[in-house]
Short mmCIF file of N, CA and C in Angstrom, two decimals:
data_model
loop_
_atom_site.label_atom_id
_atom_site.label_comp_id
_atom_site.label_asym_id
_atom_site.label_seq_id
_atom_site.Cartn_x
_atom_site.Cartn_y
_atom_site.Cartn_z
N MET A 1 121.56 111.81 101.85
CA MET A 1 121.64 112.25 100.49
C MET A 1 121.00 113.63 100.38
N ASP A 2 121.68 114.53 99.73
CA ASP A 2 121.13 115.85 99.48
C ASP A 2 120.02 115.72 98.45
N LYS A 3 118.91 116.37 98.72
CA LYS A 3 117.77 116.26 97.81
C LYS A 3 118.12 116.78 96.42
N ARG A 4 119.11 117.65 96.30
CA ARG A 4 119.52 118.15 95.00
C ARG A 4 120.18 117.07 94.15
N ASP A 5 120.63 115.98 94.77
CA ASP A 5 121.28 114.90 94.05
C ASP A 5 120.29 113.95 93.39
N LEU A 6 119.02 114.12 93.65
CA LEU A 6 118.01 113.24 93.08
C LEU A 6 117.91 113.48 91.58
N THR A 7 117.71 112.44 90.84
CA THR A 7 117.52 112.56 89.40
C THR A 7 116.15 112.02 89.04
N ARG A 8 115.73 112.28 87.83
CA ARG A 8 114.42 111.80 87.39
C ARG A 8 114.34 110.29 87.48
N SER A 9 115.48 109.60 87.28
CA SER A 9 115.46 108.14 87.36
C SER A 9 115.24 107.66 88.79
N ASP A 10 115.51 108.51 89.79
CA ASP A 10 115.28 108.15 91.18
C ASP A 10 113.80 108.18 91.53
N VAL A 11 113.03 108.86 90.74
CA VAL A 11 111.62 109.01 91.07
C VAL A 11 110.78 108.24 90.07
N GLY A 12 109.67 107.72 90.53
CA GLY A 12 108.78 106.97 89.66
C GLY A 12 107.52 107.72 89.40
N LYS A 13 106.51 107.01 88.99
CA LYS A 13 105.22 107.63 88.75
C LYS A 13 104.24 107.21 89.82
N ARG A 14 104.72 106.85 91.01
CA ARG A 14 103.86 106.39 92.09
C ARG A 14 103.02 107.52 92.67
N GLY A 15 101.81 107.19 92.98
CA GLY A 15 100.98 108.09 93.77
C GLY A 15 100.30 109.18 92.99
N GLY A 16 100.57 109.36 91.74
CA GLY A 16 99.92 110.44 91.05
C GLY A 16 100.36 110.52 89.61
N MET A 17 100.23 111.69 89.05
CA MET A 17 100.60 111.89 87.66
C MET A 17 101.86 112.73 87.62
N LEU A 18 102.68 112.48 86.62
CA LEU A 18 103.93 113.20 86.48
C LEU A 18 104.03 113.69 85.05
N HIS A 19 104.21 114.97 84.85
CA HIS A 19 104.39 115.55 83.53
C HIS A 19 105.68 116.35 83.55
N ASP A 20 106.00 116.99 82.45
CA ASP A 20 107.23 117.77 82.44
C ASP A 20 107.06 119.05 83.25
N ALA A 21 108.16 119.80 83.41
CA ALA A 21 108.15 120.96 84.30
C ALA A 21 107.25 122.08 83.81
N THR A 22 106.86 122.07 82.53
CA THR A 22 105.98 123.12 82.04
C THR A 22 104.51 122.79 82.25
N ALA A 23 104.23 121.57 82.71
CA ALA A 23 102.84 121.18 82.93
C ALA A 23 102.55 121.16 84.42
N THR A 24 102.08 120.06 84.90
CA THR A 24 101.69 120.00 86.30
C THR A 24 101.76 118.57 86.79
N PHE A 25 101.84 118.39 88.10
CA PHE A 25 101.72 117.06 88.68
C PHE A 25 100.96 117.19 89.98
N SER A 26 100.34 116.12 90.39
CA SER A 26 99.58 116.17 91.63
C SER A 26 99.52 114.78 92.24
N TYR A 27 99.22 114.73 93.51
CA TYR A 27 99.09 113.49 94.24
C TYR A 27 97.80 113.53 95.04
N ALA A 28 97.07 112.45 95.02
CA ALA A 28 95.77 112.41 95.68
C ALA A 28 95.89 112.66 97.18
N PHE A 29 97.06 112.41 97.76
CA PHE A 29 97.22 112.59 99.19
C PHE A 29 98.10 113.78 99.52
N SER A 30 98.31 114.66 98.55
CA SER A 30 99.18 115.81 98.76
C SER A 30 98.37 117.09 98.75
N PRO A 31 98.64 118.01 99.68
CA PRO A 31 97.92 119.27 99.69
C PRO A 31 98.50 120.28 98.70
N VAL A 32 99.55 119.90 97.98
CA VAL A 32 100.22 120.83 97.07
C VAL A 32 99.35 121.08 95.85
N HIS A 33 99.21 122.34 95.48
CA HIS A 33 98.45 122.73 94.30
C HIS A 33 99.41 123.46 93.39
N LEU A 34 99.65 122.92 92.22
CA LEU A 34 100.58 123.52 91.28
C LEU A 34 99.82 124.05 90.09
N THR A 35 100.29 125.15 89.57
CA THR A 35 99.69 125.74 88.39
C THR A 35 100.66 125.60 87.24
N GLY A 36 100.23 125.08 86.14
CA GLY A 36 101.08 124.96 84.97
C GLY A 36 100.66 125.95 83.92
N TYR A 37 101.46 126.11 82.89
CA TYR A 37 101.13 127.03 81.82
C TYR A 37 99.87 126.54 81.11
N GLY A 38 98.84 127.32 81.16
CA GLY A 38 97.62 127.01 80.45
C GLY A 38 96.58 126.22 81.22
N HIS A 39 96.96 125.56 82.30
CA HIS A 39 95.97 124.81 83.07
C HIS A 39 96.50 124.52 84.47
N THR A 40 95.59 124.18 85.35
CA THR A 40 95.98 123.75 86.68
C THR A 40 95.35 122.40 86.95
N GLN A 41 95.92 121.72 87.90
CA GLN A 41 95.32 120.46 88.33
C GLN A 41 95.50 120.38 89.83
N ASP A 42 94.39 120.34 90.56
CA ASP A 42 94.51 120.29 92.01
C ASP A 42 94.68 118.86 92.48
N HIS A 43 94.77 118.68 93.79
CA HIS A 43 95.04 117.36 94.34
C HIS A 43 93.89 116.38 94.16
N PHE A 44 92.76 116.82 93.66
CA PHE A 44 91.66 115.92 93.35
C PHE A 44 91.59 115.63 91.85
N GLY A 45 92.54 116.16 91.08
CA GLY A 45 92.59 115.91 89.65
C GLY A 45 91.68 116.81 88.83
N GLU A 46 91.11 117.84 89.43
CA GLU A 46 90.24 118.75 88.70
C GLU A 46 91.09 119.75 87.93
N VAL A 47 90.72 120.00 86.69
CA VAL A 47 91.50 120.86 85.81
C VAL A 47 90.73 122.16 85.57
N ALA A 48 91.45 123.28 85.61
CA ALA A 48 90.87 124.58 85.30
C ALA A 48 91.84 125.34 84.41
N MET A 49 91.36 126.25 83.60
CA MET A 49 92.22 127.00 82.69
C MET A 49 92.80 128.23 83.39
N THR A 50 94.06 128.51 83.08
CA THR A 50 94.73 129.69 83.62
C THR A 50 95.96 129.96 82.78
N GLY A 51 96.54 131.14 82.89
CA GLY A 51 97.77 131.46 82.18
C GLY A 51 98.93 131.61 83.13
N ALA A 52 98.71 131.44 84.40
CA ALA A 52 99.75 131.65 85.41
C ALA A 52 100.51 130.36 85.68
N PHE A 53 101.66 130.53 86.30
CA PHE A 53 102.45 129.37 86.72
C PHE A 53 103.01 129.68 88.10
N SER A 54 102.70 128.84 89.06
CA SER A 54 103.25 129.05 90.40
C SER A 54 103.37 127.72 91.11
N ALA A 55 104.32 127.65 92.02
CA ALA A 55 104.51 126.46 92.84
C ALA A 55 105.11 126.92 94.16
N GLN A 56 104.57 126.46 95.25
CA GLN A 56 105.10 126.79 96.56
C GLN A 56 106.19 125.76 96.89
N THR A 57 107.40 126.03 96.42
CA THR A 57 108.47 125.05 96.58
C THR A 57 108.82 124.83 98.05
N SER A 58 108.70 125.85 98.88
CA SER A 58 108.99 125.65 100.30
C SER A 58 107.99 124.66 100.92
N GLU A 59 106.73 124.74 100.49
CA GLU A 59 105.73 123.79 100.98
C GLU A 59 105.98 122.40 100.42
N MET A 60 106.44 122.33 99.18
CA MET A 60 106.77 121.04 98.59
C MET A 60 107.91 120.39 99.36
N LEU A 61 108.93 121.18 99.72
CA LEU A 61 110.06 120.64 100.47
C LEU A 61 109.65 120.24 101.88
N SER A 62 108.76 121.02 102.50
CA SER A 62 108.25 120.64 103.83
C SER A 62 107.48 119.33 103.76
N ALA A 63 106.65 119.19 102.73
CA ALA A 63 105.90 117.94 102.56
C ALA A 63 106.85 116.77 102.28
N SER A 64 107.91 117.04 101.53
CA SER A 64 108.92 116.01 101.26
C SER A 64 109.58 115.56 102.56
N ASP A 65 109.96 116.52 103.39
CA ASP A 65 110.58 116.19 104.68
C ASP A 65 109.62 115.41 105.57
N LEU A 66 108.36 115.81 105.57
CA LEU A 66 107.34 115.12 106.37
C LEU A 66 107.19 113.66 105.91
N ALA A 67 107.13 113.44 104.60
CA ALA A 67 107.01 112.08 104.08
C ALA A 67 108.25 111.26 104.40
N ALA A 68 109.44 111.87 104.27
CA ALA A 68 110.69 111.16 104.58
C ALA A 68 110.76 110.80 106.07
N ASP A 69 110.36 111.74 106.92
CA ASP A 69 110.36 111.47 108.37
C ASP A 69 109.37 110.35 108.72
N ALA A 70 108.19 110.40 108.12
CA ALA A 70 107.19 109.35 108.37
C ALA A 70 107.71 107.99 107.91
N SER A 71 108.39 107.97 106.78
CA SER A 71 108.97 106.72 106.28
C SER A 71 110.01 106.18 107.24
N THR A 72 110.89 107.05 107.73
CA THR A 72 111.92 106.63 108.68
C THR A 72 111.30 106.11 109.97
N ASP A 73 110.30 106.83 110.48
CA ASP A 73 109.63 106.41 111.71
C ASP A 73 108.96 105.04 111.53
N LEU A 74 108.27 104.86 110.40
CA LEU A 74 107.61 103.58 110.15
C LEU A 74 108.62 102.46 109.98
N LYS A 75 109.73 102.74 109.32
CA LYS A 75 110.77 101.71 109.15
C LYS A 75 111.33 101.29 110.50
N ASN A 76 111.61 102.27 111.37
CA ASN A 76 112.12 101.96 112.70
C ASN A 76 111.12 101.15 113.51
N GLU A 77 109.85 101.52 113.43
CA GLU A 77 108.81 100.80 114.16
C GLU A 77 108.64 99.39 113.61
N LEU A 78 108.70 99.24 112.29
CA LEU A 78 108.62 97.91 111.69
C LEU A 78 109.77 97.03 112.17
N GLU A 79 110.97 97.58 112.24
CA GLU A 79 112.11 96.81 112.74
C GLU A 79 111.90 96.39 114.19
N ARG A 80 111.37 97.30 115.01
CA ARG A 80 111.12 96.99 116.42
C ARG A 80 110.08 95.87 116.54
N ILE A 81 109.00 95.99 115.79
CA ILE A 81 107.95 94.98 115.84
C ILE A 81 108.45 93.65 115.30
N THR A 82 109.25 93.69 114.25
CA THR A 82 109.81 92.46 113.68
C THR A 82 110.67 91.72 114.69
N HIS A 83 111.51 92.46 115.42
CA HIS A 83 112.33 91.81 116.45
C HIS A 83 111.45 91.17 117.53
N ALA A 84 110.42 91.88 117.95
CA ALA A 84 109.51 91.34 118.96
C ALA A 84 108.81 90.09 118.42
N TRP A 85 108.37 90.14 117.16
CA TRP A 85 107.72 88.99 116.53
C TRP A 85 108.66 87.79 116.47
N GLU A 86 109.89 88.04 116.05
CA GLU A 86 110.86 86.94 115.94
C GLU A 86 111.15 86.32 117.30
N ASP A 87 111.28 87.16 118.33
CA ASP A 87 111.51 86.63 119.68
C ASP A 87 110.34 85.77 120.14
N LEU A 88 109.13 86.25 119.92
CA LEU A 88 107.94 85.52 120.34
C LEU A 88 107.73 84.25 119.52
N SER A 89 107.76 84.37 118.20
CA SER A 89 107.44 83.22 117.36
C SER A 89 108.52 82.14 117.39
N SER A 90 109.73 82.48 117.78
CA SER A 90 110.79 81.46 117.86
C SER A 90 110.53 80.44 118.97
N THR A 91 109.65 80.77 119.90
CA THR A 91 109.33 79.84 121.00
C THR A 91 108.17 78.92 120.66
N TRP A 92 107.49 79.15 119.54
CA TRP A 92 106.33 78.37 119.18
C TRP A 92 106.74 77.08 118.47
N GLU A 93 105.92 76.05 118.66
CA GLU A 93 106.16 74.76 118.01
C GLU A 93 104.87 74.27 117.37
N GLY A 94 104.99 73.36 116.45
CA GLY A 94 103.82 72.75 115.83
C GLY A 94 103.03 73.73 114.99
N ARG A 95 101.68 73.59 115.08
CA ARG A 95 100.81 74.46 114.30
C ARG A 95 100.96 75.93 114.66
N ALA A 96 101.20 76.20 115.91
CA ALA A 96 101.36 77.59 116.33
C ALA A 96 102.54 78.24 115.62
N ALA A 97 103.56 77.45 115.33
CA ALA A 97 104.75 77.99 114.67
C ALA A 97 104.45 78.44 113.24
N SER A 98 103.50 77.80 112.59
CA SER A 98 103.23 78.13 111.19
C SER A 98 101.88 78.82 110.96
N ALA A 99 101.01 78.81 111.93
CA ALA A 99 99.65 79.32 111.73
C ALA A 99 99.61 80.82 111.43
N TYR A 100 100.44 81.60 112.05
CA TYR A 100 100.39 83.05 111.90
C TYR A 100 101.39 83.59 110.89
N ARG A 101 102.29 82.75 110.42
CA ARG A 101 103.35 83.20 109.53
C ARG A 101 102.83 83.84 108.24
N PRO A 102 101.86 83.25 107.53
CA PRO A 102 101.39 83.88 106.29
C PRO A 102 100.81 85.28 106.52
N GLU A 103 100.04 85.45 107.59
CA GLU A 103 99.48 86.76 107.89
C GLU A 103 100.57 87.76 108.24
N TRP A 104 101.56 87.29 108.99
CA TRP A 104 102.69 88.16 109.35
C TRP A 104 103.43 88.61 108.10
N ASP A 105 103.69 87.68 107.20
CA ASP A 105 104.39 88.01 105.96
C ASP A 105 103.60 89.01 105.12
N THR A 106 102.29 88.81 105.03
CA THR A 106 101.43 89.74 104.29
C THR A 106 101.46 91.12 104.92
N TRP A 107 101.38 91.17 106.23
CA TRP A 107 101.38 92.45 106.93
C TRP A 107 102.71 93.18 106.75
N THR A 108 103.83 92.49 106.91
CA THR A 108 105.13 93.15 106.76
C THR A 108 105.37 93.59 105.32
N GLU A 109 104.86 92.81 104.36
CA GLU A 109 104.97 93.22 102.96
C GLU A 109 104.21 94.52 102.71
N GLY A 110 103.01 94.62 103.27
CA GLY A 110 102.22 95.84 103.14
C GLY A 110 102.89 97.03 103.80
N ALA A 111 103.43 96.82 105.00
CA ALA A 111 104.13 97.90 105.70
C ALA A 111 105.35 98.36 104.91
N THR A 112 106.06 97.42 104.32
CA THR A 112 107.23 97.76 103.51
C THR A 112 106.83 98.57 102.28
N LYS A 113 105.70 98.24 101.67
CA LYS A 113 105.22 99.01 100.52
C LYS A 113 104.85 100.43 100.91
N VAL A 114 104.27 100.60 102.09
CA VAL A 114 103.95 101.95 102.57
C VAL A 114 105.23 102.76 102.76
N ILE A 115 106.24 102.15 103.35
CA ILE A 115 107.53 102.82 103.56
C ILE A 115 108.13 103.22 102.22
N GLU A 116 108.12 102.31 101.25
CA GLU A 116 108.65 102.61 99.92
C GLU A 116 107.86 103.72 99.24
N ALA A 117 106.54 103.71 99.39
CA ALA A 117 105.71 104.75 98.79
C ALA A 117 106.01 106.11 99.40
N LEU A 118 106.17 106.17 100.71
CA LEU A 118 106.52 107.43 101.36
C LEU A 118 107.87 107.94 100.88
N ASN A 119 108.84 107.04 100.73
CA ASN A 119 110.14 107.43 100.19
C ASN A 119 110.00 107.98 98.77
N GLY A 120 109.17 107.32 97.96
CA GLY A 120 108.95 107.78 96.60
C GLY A 120 108.32 109.16 96.55
N VAL A 121 107.33 109.39 97.40
CA VAL A 121 106.68 110.70 97.46
C VAL A 121 107.68 111.76 97.90
N ALA A 122 108.49 111.45 98.91
CA ALA A 122 109.49 112.40 99.39
C ALA A 122 110.46 112.78 98.27
N LYS A 123 110.93 111.79 97.53
CA LYS A 123 111.86 112.05 96.43
C LYS A 123 111.21 112.87 95.33
N LEU A 124 109.98 112.51 94.96
CA LEU A 124 109.28 113.25 93.90
C LEU A 124 109.06 114.71 94.28
N LEU A 125 108.58 114.93 95.47
CA LEU A 125 108.33 116.31 95.90
C LEU A 125 109.62 117.13 95.92
N ALA A 126 110.68 116.56 96.47
CA ALA A 126 111.96 117.28 96.52
C ALA A 126 112.50 117.52 95.11
N GLN A 127 112.47 116.49 94.29
CA GLN A 127 112.98 116.60 92.92
C GLN A 127 112.27 117.72 92.17
N HIS A 128 110.96 117.72 92.23
CA HIS A 128 110.20 118.71 91.49
C HIS A 128 110.30 120.10 92.10
N ALA A 129 110.43 120.19 93.39
CA ALA A 129 110.64 121.50 94.00
C ALA A 129 111.93 122.12 93.47
N TYR A 130 112.99 121.33 93.40
CA TYR A 130 114.26 121.85 92.88
C TYR A 130 114.18 122.12 91.38
N GLN A 131 113.44 121.30 90.64
CA GLN A 131 113.27 121.57 89.22
C GLN A 131 112.50 122.87 89.00
N PHE A 132 111.45 123.09 89.75
CA PHE A 132 110.69 124.33 89.62
C PHE A 132 111.56 125.53 89.99
N THR A 133 112.38 125.37 91.03
CA THR A 133 113.28 126.46 91.43
C THR A 133 114.27 126.74 90.31
N ASP A 134 114.85 125.70 89.73
CA ASP A 134 115.81 125.88 88.64
C ASP A 134 115.16 126.54 87.42
N VAL A 135 113.95 126.12 87.06
CA VAL A 135 113.23 126.72 85.94
C VAL A 135 112.94 128.18 86.23
N ASP A 136 112.49 128.47 87.44
CA ASP A 136 112.19 129.85 87.82
C ASP A 136 113.44 130.71 87.78
N THR A 137 114.54 130.20 88.30
CA THR A 137 115.80 130.95 88.30
C THR A 137 116.27 131.18 86.86
N GLY A 138 116.16 130.16 86.02
CA GLY A 138 116.55 130.30 84.62
C GLY A 138 115.69 131.31 83.89
N SER A 139 114.40 131.30 84.15
CA SER A 139 113.49 132.26 83.52
C SER A 139 113.80 133.67 83.97
N SER A 140 114.09 133.85 85.25
CA SER A 140 114.44 135.17 85.78
C SER A 140 115.71 135.68 85.13
N SER A 141 116.70 134.80 84.97
CA SER A 141 117.96 135.19 84.35
C SER A 141 117.74 135.60 82.90
N ASN A 142 116.91 134.85 82.19
CA ASN A 142 116.64 135.17 80.79
C ASN A 142 115.92 136.51 80.66
N ILE A 143 114.98 136.77 81.53
CA ILE A 143 114.26 138.04 81.50
C ILE A 143 115.20 139.19 81.84
N SER A 144 116.05 139.00 82.83
CA SER A 144 117.00 140.04 83.23
C SER A 144 118.00 140.34 82.13
N SER A 145 118.39 139.33 81.36
CA SER A 145 119.39 139.54 80.31
C SER A 145 118.83 140.33 79.14
N VAL A 146 117.51 140.37 78.99
CA VAL A 146 116.88 141.13 77.92
C VAL A 146 117.00 142.62 78.20
N GLY A 147 116.99 142.97 79.47
CA GLY A 147 117.13 144.37 79.84
C GLY A 147 115.82 144.99 80.24
N PRO A 148 115.90 146.25 80.70
CA PRO A 148 114.67 146.92 81.17
C PRO A 148 113.73 147.30 80.06
#
C-alpha cells in the first residue's frame, strides 16, 4: 500500500497525542520533534512557546519505514516461533500438553500487540508526513499566488 493512500481513519491515537495539522503530535518513543503554530511539544511532552512551524517529513518517513520494517520482521519471527511451538507441543500429552499453553497464549498476544502498535506508528508517521507536506505545498502556493 502506498503511504499516500492512508486516511485518518486508518490511524488511531495509539502511542501518543494526535491533534490537527496546525498543532502538534508526539510519541514517547519517537525522536521526531514537531513545531506547531504557537507552541511546540517534544517527544517527552514538554511544551514551549514559539511562532514557527516546521517538521522534518523525510525523518518522519524514515521513522515510518523503520517501524514498518520492524513490524514485518517481528511478524515473520513470531510465525517462525509459532510453527516451532506447534511442532514441539503437538508431541506432548497429559499435563505437559496444557501446562504451558496459557503462558504461550499470553506471550503471543503480547507479541501481536507490539506488531499492531508498530504498524499503527508507521501509519501515523507516514500519514502526518504527507499531511504536513500537503499543508506546506498549499501554503507555498497561496503565498506565490499573492505575488511579490
